[in-house]
């Protein structure tokens, strides 16, 4: 079984593509923040934890696509064209 960046890079690229499909005006920085904020936090053994923190095995956690799409849909455009997050915590 493959693991590490060999698997996380294509999975996160696919997740980013889905977010751009859902909301095409997202910036790369917004997509990154959405994926971080909506991820399921886990410890280095993959067990769920209550706090959002980076670890060397899972980074910021496991991708939760449903939560990521919900968060992307909650992003509003300001009149100046920048993005404002109306939700900043994971869903």
mmCIF file of C-alpha atoms in Angstrom:
data_model
loop_
_atom_site.group_PDB
_atom_site.id
_atom_site.type_symbol
_atom_site.label_atom_id
_atom_site.label_comp_id
_atom_site.label_asym_id
_atom_site.label_seq_id
_atom_site.Cartn_x
_atom_site.Cartn_y
_atom_site.Cartn_z
ATOM 1 C CA UNK A 1 0.000 0.000 0.000
ATOM 2 C CA UNK A 2 1.315 3.443 -0.916
ATOM 3 C CA UNK A 3 1.342 6.213 1.657
ATOM 4 C CA UNK A 4 2.884 9.587 2.422
ATOM 5 C CA UNK A 5 3.168 12.391 -0.103
ATOM 6 C CA UNK A 6 2.850 9.867 -2.939
ATOM 7 C CA UNK A 7 -0.800 9.478 -1.952
ATOM 8 C CA UNK A 8 -1.591 12.765 -0.186
ATOM 9 C CA UNK A 9 -0.616 14.949 -3.155
ATOM 10 C CA UNK A 10 -3.020 13.359 -5.675
ATOM 11 C CA UNK A 11 -5.819 13.106 -3.103
ATOM 12 C CA UNK A 12 -5.510 16.761 -2.105
ATOM 13 C CA UNK A 13 -5.216 17.815 -5.747
ATOM 14 C CA UNK A 14 -8.484 16.004 -6.429
ATOM 15 C CA UNK A 15 -10.065 17.644 -3.389
ATOM 16 C CA UNK A 16 -8.939 21.066 -4.629
ATOM 17 C CA UNK A 17 -10.389 20.325 -8.076
ATOM 18 C CA UNK A 18 -13.753 19.475 -6.522
ATOM 19 C CA UNK A 19 -13.715 22.733 -4.533
ATOM 20 C CA UNK A 20 -12.931 24.734 -7.687
ATOM 21 C CA UNK A 21 -15.812 22.946 -9.416
ATOM 22 C CA UNK A 22 -18.158 23.878 -6.567
ATOM 23 C CA UNK A 23 -16.977 27.501 -6.394
ATOM 24 C CA UNK A 24 -14.772 28.570 -9.296
ATOM 25 C CA UNK A 25 -13.776 31.961 -7.841
ATOM 26 C CA UNK A 26 -11.865 30.472 -4.892
ATOM 27 C CA UNK A 27 -8.199 31.413 -4.620
ATOM 28 C CA UNK A 28 -5.537 28.764 -4.002
ATOM 29 C CA UNK A 29 -5.055 30.214 -0.503
ATOM 30 C CA UNK A 30 -8.790 29.912 0.177
ATOM 31 C CA UNK A 31 -8.799 26.281 -0.990
ATOM 32 C CA UNK A 32 -5.865 25.515 1.301
ATOM 33 C CA UNK A 33 -7.618 27.126 4.262
ATOM 34 C CA UNK A 34 -10.876 25.327 3.505
ATOM 35 C CA UNK A 35 -9.091 21.955 3.384
ATOM 36 C CA UNK A 36 -7.291 22.673 6.665
ATOM 37 C CA UNK A 37 -10.370 24.000 8.482
ATOM 38 C CA UNK A 38 -12.633 21.180 7.328
ATOM 39 C CA UNK A 39 -10.230 18.286 7.867
ATOM 40 C CA UNK A 40 -10.956 15.587 10.420
ATOM 41 C CA UNK A 41 -8.300 15.987 13.123
ATOM 42 C CA UNK A 42 -6.439 12.812 14.016
ATOM 43 C CA UNK A 43 -3.364 11.886 16.021
ATOM 44 C CA UNK A 44 -0.305 10.155 14.539
ATOM 45 C CA UNK A 45 -2.049 6.777 14.909
ATOM 46 C CA UNK A 46 -5.084 8.011 12.938
ATOM 47 C CA UNK A 47 -7.358 8.232 15.984
ATOM 48 C CA UNK A 48 -9.772 11.194 16.161
ATOM 49 C CA UNK A 49 -8.744 14.091 18.396
ATOM 50 C CA UNK A 50 -10.711 17.126 19.528
ATOM 51 C CA UNK A 51 -8.181 19.830 18.694
ATOM 52 C CA UNK A 52 -6.896 20.949 15.305
ATOM 53 C CA UNK A 53 -3.122 20.492 15.217
ATOM 54 C CA UNK A 54 -0.498 19.444 12.692
ATOM 55 C CA UNK A 55 1.361 16.146 13.107
ATOM 56 C CA UNK A 56 4.098 14.523 11.042
ATOM 57 C CA UNK A 57 1.972 11.573 9.911
ATOM 58 C CA UNK A 58 -1.374 13.124 8.916
ATOM 59 C CA UNK A 59 -0.492 16.817 8.642
ATOM 60 C CA UNK A 60 -3.679 18.716 9.573
ATOM 61 C CA UNK A 61 -5.793 15.555 9.428
ATOM 62 C CA UNK A 62 -7.848 13.540 6.987
ATOM 63 C CA UNK A 63 -9.757 15.249 4.177
ATOM 64 C CA UNK A 64 -13.476 15.543 4.898
ATOM 65 C CA UNK A 65 -14.910 16.395 1.466
ATOM 66 C CA UNK A 66 -18.458 16.936 2.695
ATOM 67 C CA UNK A 67 -17.278 19.476 5.262
ATOM 68 C CA UNK A 68 -14.943 21.086 2.707
ATOM 69 C CA UNK A 69 -17.754 21.573 0.183
ATOM 70 C CA UNK A 70 -20.038 22.971 2.896
ATOM 71 C CA UNK A 71 -17.324 25.415 3.930
ATOM 72 C CA UNK A 72 -16.597 26.409 0.317
ATOM 73 C CA UNK A 73 -20.269 27.172 -0.210
ATOM 74 C CA UNK A 74 -20.193 29.398 2.893
ATOM 75 C CA UNK A 75 -17.537 31.665 1.352
ATOM 76 C CA UNK A 76 -18.894 35.009 0.149
ATOM 77 C CA UNK A 77 -17.403 37.529 -2.244
ATOM 78 C CA UNK A 78 -16.709 41.010 -0.984
ATOM 79 C CA UNK A 79 -17.302 43.945 -3.289
ATOM 80 C CA UNK A 80 -13.542 44.329 -3.763
ATOM 81 C CA UNK A 81 -13.291 40.773 -5.097
ATOM 82 C CA UNK A 82 -11.477 39.220 -2.130
ATOM 83 C CA UNK A 83 -12.960 36.311 -0.225
ATOM 84 C CA UNK A 84 -14.388 36.441 3.252
ATOM 85 C CA UNK A 85 -14.853 33.303 5.302
ATOM 86 C CA UNK A 86 -18.111 33.305 7.183
ATOM 87 C CA UNK A 87 -17.081 30.063 8.839
ATOM 88 C CA UNK A 88 -13.594 29.628 10.248
ATOM 89 C CA UNK A 89 -13.967 26.471 12.280
ATOM 90 C CA UNK A 90 -14.297 22.968 10.942
ATOM 91 C CA UNK A 91 -17.882 21.858 10.380
#
